[in-house]
PDB file of C-alpha atoms in Angstrom:
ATOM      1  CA  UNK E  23       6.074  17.369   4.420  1.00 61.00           C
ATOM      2  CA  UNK E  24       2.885  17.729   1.956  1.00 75.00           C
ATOM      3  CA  UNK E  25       0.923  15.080   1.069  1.00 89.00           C
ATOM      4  CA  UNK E  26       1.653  12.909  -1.484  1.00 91.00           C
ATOM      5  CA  UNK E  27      -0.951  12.398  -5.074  1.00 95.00           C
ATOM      6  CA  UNK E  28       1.344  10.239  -7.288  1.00 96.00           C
ATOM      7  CA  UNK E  29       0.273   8.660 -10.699  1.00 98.00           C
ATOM      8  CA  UNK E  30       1.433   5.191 -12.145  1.00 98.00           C
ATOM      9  CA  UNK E  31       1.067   4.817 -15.607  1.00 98.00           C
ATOM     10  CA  UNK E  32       4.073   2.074 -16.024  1.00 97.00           C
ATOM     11  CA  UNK E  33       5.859  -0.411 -14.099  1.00 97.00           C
ATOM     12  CA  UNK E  34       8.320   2.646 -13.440  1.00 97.00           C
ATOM     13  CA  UNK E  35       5.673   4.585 -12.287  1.00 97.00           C
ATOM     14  CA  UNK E  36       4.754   1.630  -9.778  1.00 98.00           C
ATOM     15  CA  UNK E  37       7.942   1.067  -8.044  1.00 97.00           C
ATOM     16  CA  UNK E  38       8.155   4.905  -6.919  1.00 96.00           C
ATOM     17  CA  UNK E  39       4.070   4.241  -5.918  1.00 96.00           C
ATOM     18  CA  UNK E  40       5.605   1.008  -4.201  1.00 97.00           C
ATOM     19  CA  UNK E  41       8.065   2.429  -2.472  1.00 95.00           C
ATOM     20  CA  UNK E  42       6.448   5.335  -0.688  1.00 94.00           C
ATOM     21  CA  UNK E  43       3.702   3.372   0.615  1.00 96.00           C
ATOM     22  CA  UNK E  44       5.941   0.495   1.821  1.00 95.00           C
ATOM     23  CA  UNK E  45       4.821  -0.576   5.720  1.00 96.00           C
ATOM     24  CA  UNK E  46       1.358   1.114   5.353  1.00 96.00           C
ATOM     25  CA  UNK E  47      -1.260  -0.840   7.633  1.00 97.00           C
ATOM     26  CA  UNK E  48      -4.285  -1.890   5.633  1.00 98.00           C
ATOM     27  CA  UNK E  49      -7.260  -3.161   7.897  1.00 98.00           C
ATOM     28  CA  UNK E  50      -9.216  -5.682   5.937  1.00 98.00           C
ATOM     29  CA  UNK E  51     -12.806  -3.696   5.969  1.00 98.00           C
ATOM     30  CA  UNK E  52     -10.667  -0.966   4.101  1.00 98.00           C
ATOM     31  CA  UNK E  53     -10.397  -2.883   1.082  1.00 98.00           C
ATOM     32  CA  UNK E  54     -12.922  -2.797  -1.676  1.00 98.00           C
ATOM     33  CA  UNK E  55     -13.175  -4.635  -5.125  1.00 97.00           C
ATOM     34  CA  UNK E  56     -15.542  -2.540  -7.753  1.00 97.00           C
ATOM     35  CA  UNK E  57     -16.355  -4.556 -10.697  1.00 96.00           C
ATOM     36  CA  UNK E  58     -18.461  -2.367 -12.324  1.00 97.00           C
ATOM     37  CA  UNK E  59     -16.086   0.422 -11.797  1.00 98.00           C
ATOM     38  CA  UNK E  60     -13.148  -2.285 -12.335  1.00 98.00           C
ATOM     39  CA  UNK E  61     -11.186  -0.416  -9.365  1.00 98.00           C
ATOM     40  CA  UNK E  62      -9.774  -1.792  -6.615  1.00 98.00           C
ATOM     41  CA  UNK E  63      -8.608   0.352  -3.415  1.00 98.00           C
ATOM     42  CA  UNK E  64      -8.157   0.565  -0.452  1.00 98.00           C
ATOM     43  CA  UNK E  65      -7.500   3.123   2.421  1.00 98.00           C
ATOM     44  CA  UNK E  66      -3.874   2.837   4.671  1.00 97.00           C
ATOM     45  CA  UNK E  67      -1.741   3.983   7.144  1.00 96.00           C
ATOM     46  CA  UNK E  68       1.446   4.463   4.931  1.00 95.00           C
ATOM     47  CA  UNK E  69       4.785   5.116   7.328  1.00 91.00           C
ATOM     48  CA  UNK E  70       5.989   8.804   5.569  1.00 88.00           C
ATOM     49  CA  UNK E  71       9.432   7.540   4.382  1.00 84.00           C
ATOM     50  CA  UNK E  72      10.056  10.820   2.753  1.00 83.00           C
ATOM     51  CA  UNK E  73       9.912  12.650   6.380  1.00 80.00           C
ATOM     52  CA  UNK E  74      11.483  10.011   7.948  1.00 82.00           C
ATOM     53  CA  UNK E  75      15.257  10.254   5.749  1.00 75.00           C
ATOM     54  CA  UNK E  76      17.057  10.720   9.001  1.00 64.00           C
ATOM     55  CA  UNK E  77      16.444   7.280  10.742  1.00 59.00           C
ATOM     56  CA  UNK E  78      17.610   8.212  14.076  1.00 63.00           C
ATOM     57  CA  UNK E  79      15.280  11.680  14.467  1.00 64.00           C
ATOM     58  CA  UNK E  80      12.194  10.409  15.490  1.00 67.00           C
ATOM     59  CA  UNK E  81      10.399  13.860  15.094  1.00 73.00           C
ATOM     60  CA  UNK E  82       9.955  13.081  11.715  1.00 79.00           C
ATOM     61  CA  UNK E  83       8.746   9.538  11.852  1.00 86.00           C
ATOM     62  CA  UNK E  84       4.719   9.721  10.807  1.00 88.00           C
ATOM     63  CA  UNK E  85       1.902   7.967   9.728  1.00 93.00           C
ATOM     64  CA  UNK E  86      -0.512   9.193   7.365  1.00 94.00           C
ATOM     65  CA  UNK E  87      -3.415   8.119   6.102  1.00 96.00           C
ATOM     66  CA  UNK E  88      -3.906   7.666   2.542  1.00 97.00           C
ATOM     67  CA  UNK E  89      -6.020   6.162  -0.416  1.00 98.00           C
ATOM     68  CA  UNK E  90      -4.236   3.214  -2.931  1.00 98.00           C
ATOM     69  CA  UNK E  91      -6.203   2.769  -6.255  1.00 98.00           C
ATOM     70  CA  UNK E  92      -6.306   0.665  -9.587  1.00 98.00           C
ATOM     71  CA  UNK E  93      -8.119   1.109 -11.918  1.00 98.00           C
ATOM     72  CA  UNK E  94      -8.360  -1.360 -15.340  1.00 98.00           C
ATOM     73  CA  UNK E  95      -8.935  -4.440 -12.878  1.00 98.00           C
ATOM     74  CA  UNK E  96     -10.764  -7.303 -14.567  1.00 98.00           C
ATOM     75  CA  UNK E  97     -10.186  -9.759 -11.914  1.00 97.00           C
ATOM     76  CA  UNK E  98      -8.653 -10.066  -8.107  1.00 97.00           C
ATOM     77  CA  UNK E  99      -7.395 -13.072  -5.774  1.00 98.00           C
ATOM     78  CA  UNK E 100      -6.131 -13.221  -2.675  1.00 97.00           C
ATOM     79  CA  UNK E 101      -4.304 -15.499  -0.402  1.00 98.00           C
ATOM     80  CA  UNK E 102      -3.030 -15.434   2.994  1.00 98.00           C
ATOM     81  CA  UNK E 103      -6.183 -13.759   4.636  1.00 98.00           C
ATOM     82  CA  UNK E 104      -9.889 -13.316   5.968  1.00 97.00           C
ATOM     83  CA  UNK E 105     -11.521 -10.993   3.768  1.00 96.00           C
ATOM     84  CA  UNK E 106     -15.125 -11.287   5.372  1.00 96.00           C
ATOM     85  CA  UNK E 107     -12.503 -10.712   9.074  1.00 97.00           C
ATOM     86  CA  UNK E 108     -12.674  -6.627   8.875  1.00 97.00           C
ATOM     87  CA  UNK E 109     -10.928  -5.605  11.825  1.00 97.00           C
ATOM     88  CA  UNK E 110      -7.592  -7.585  10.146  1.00 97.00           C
ATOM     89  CA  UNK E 111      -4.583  -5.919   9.831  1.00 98.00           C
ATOM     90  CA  UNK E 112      -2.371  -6.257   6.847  1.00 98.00           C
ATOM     91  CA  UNK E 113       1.334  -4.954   6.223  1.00 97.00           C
ATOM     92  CA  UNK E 114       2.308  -3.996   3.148  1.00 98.00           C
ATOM     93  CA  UNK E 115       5.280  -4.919   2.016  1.00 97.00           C
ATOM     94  CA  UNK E 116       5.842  -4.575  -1.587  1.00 97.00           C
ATOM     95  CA  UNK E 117       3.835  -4.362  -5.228  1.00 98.00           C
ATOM     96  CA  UNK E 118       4.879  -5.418  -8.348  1.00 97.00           C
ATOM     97  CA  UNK E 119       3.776  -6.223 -12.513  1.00 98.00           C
ATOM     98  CA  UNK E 120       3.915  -9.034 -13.679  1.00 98.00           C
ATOM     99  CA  UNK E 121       3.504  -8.312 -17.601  1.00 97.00           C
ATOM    100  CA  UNK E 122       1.043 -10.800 -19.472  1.00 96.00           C
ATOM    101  CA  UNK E 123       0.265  -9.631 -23.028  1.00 94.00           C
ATOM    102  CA  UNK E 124       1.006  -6.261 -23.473  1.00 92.00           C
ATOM    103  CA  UNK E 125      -0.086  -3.402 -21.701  1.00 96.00           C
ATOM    104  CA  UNK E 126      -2.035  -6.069 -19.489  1.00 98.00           C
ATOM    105  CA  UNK E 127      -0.305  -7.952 -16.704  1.00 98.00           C
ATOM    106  CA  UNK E 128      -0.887  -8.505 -13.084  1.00 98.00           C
ATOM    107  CA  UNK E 129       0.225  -6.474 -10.098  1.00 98.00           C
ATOM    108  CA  UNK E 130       0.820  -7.970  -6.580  1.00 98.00           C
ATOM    109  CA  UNK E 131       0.136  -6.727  -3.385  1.00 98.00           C
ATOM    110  CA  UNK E 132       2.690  -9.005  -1.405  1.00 98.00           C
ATOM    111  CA  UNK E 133       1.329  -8.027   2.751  1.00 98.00           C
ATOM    112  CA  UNK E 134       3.563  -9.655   5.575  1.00 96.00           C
ATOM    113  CA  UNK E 135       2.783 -13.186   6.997  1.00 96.00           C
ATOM    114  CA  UNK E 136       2.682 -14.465   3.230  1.00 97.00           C
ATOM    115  CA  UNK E 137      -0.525 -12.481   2.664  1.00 98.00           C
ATOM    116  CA  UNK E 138      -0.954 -11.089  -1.077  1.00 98.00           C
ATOM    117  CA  UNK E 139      -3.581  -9.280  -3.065  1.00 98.00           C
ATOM    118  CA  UNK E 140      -3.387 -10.179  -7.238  1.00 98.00           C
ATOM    119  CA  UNK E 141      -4.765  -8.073  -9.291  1.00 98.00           C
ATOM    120  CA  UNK E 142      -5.594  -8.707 -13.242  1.00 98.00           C
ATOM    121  CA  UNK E 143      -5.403  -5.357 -15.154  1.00 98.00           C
ATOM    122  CA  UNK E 144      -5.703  -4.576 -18.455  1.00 98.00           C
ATOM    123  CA  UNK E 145      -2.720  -1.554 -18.466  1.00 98.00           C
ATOM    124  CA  UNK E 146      -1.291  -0.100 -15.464  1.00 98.00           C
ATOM    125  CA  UNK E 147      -3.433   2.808 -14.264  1.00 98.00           C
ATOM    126  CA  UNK E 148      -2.998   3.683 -10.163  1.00 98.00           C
ATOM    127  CA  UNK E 149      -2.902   6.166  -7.906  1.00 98.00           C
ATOM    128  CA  UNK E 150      -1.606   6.940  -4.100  1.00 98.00           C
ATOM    129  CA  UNK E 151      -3.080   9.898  -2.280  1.00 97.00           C
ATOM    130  CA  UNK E 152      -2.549  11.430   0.920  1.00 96.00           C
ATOM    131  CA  UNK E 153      -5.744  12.768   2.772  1.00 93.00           C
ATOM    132  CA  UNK E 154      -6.964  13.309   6.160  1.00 81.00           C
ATOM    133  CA  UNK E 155      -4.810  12.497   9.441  1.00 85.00           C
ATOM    134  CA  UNK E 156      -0.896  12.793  10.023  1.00 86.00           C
ATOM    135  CA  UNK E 157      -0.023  11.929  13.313  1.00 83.00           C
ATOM    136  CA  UNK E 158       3.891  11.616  14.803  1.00 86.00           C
ATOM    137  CA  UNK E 159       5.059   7.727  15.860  1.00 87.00           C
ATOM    138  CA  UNK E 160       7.416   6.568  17.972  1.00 83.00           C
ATOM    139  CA  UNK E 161       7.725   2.839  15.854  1.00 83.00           C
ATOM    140  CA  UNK E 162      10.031   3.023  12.416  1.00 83.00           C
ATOM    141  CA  UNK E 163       9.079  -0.142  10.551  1.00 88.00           C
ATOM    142  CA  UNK E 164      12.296  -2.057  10.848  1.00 80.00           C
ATOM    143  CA  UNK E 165      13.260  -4.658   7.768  1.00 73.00           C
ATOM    144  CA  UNK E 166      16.711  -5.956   9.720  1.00 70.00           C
ATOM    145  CA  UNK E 167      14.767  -8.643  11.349  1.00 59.00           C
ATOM    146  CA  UNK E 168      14.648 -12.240  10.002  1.00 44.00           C
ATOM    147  CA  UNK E 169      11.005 -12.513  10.501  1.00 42.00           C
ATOM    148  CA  UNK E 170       7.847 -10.831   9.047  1.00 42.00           C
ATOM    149  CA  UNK E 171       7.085  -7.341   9.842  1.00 41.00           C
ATOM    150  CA  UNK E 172       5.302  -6.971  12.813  1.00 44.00           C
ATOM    151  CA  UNK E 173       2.255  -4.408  13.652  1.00 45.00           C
ATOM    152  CA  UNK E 174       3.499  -1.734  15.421  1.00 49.00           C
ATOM    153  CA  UNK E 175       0.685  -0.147  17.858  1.00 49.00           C
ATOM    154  CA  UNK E 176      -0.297   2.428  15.288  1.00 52.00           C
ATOM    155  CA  UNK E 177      -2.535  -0.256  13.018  1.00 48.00           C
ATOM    156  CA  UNK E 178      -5.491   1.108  16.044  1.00 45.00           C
ATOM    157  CA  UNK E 179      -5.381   4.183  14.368  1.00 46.00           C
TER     158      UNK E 179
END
């Protein structure tokens, strides 16, 4: 499978950006807020759903890691979390916009364990990109169970 480098420009655009990187492991030192750049990323392990559309070959089940990016942000909270704790893991679960006053709005970055990242754009500008290490894994990230996702041994990567 190639690497991924997928624009959103609308909410569209964001599920399809929220959707491939679904499961990624975030540690907390990987995060950064830019004001003067107003950009927000952050660096992840995103599980390669793509590669992985046979659920029971586990050949194809991979990790790669990858670059998440805003851009427009005028302001960011978060809840559930440690940010000064670097070696935190996060699990992303899901992102979503929240419209305010046209284009503006605010997307979410809803982690497990009731961890979230809010972010206060002006328009919806990000980006997901693929770069450096792929690496096979023997855990699927597995959304049958009742409980929060847990960290599978590849967040040491």
């Amino acid at each position: 499978m190639a690497d991924i480098k997928i624009q959103a420009l609308d909410s569209n655009d964001l599920a399809i950006l929220a959707a491939l990187s679904q499961d990624a492991i975030v540690r907390v030192g990987d995060i950064a807020l830019l004001p003067k750049e107003r950009r927000f990323a952050l660096v992840a392990n995103r599980f390669d759903w793509l590669a992985a559309s046979k659920p029971k070959d586990k050949k194809n089940w991979m990790r790669r890691v990858c670059g998440l990016r805003f851009e427009a942000v005028t302001r960011a909270q978060l809840t559930g979390f440690d940010p000064t704790v670097a070696d935190a893991v996060l699990v992303l679960l899901s992102i979503e916009f929240t419209p305010s006053e046209a284009p503006a709005g605010w997307i979410t970055l809803h982690f497990a364990a009731g961890a979230a990242i809010r972010l206060e754009v002006e328009y919806i500008e990000a980006e997901l990109k693929d770069f450096g290490a792929v690496w096979s894994t023997k855990y699927r990230p597995d959304h049958t169970q009742s409980e929060a996702v847990k960290t599978s041994p590849d967040s040491a990567k």
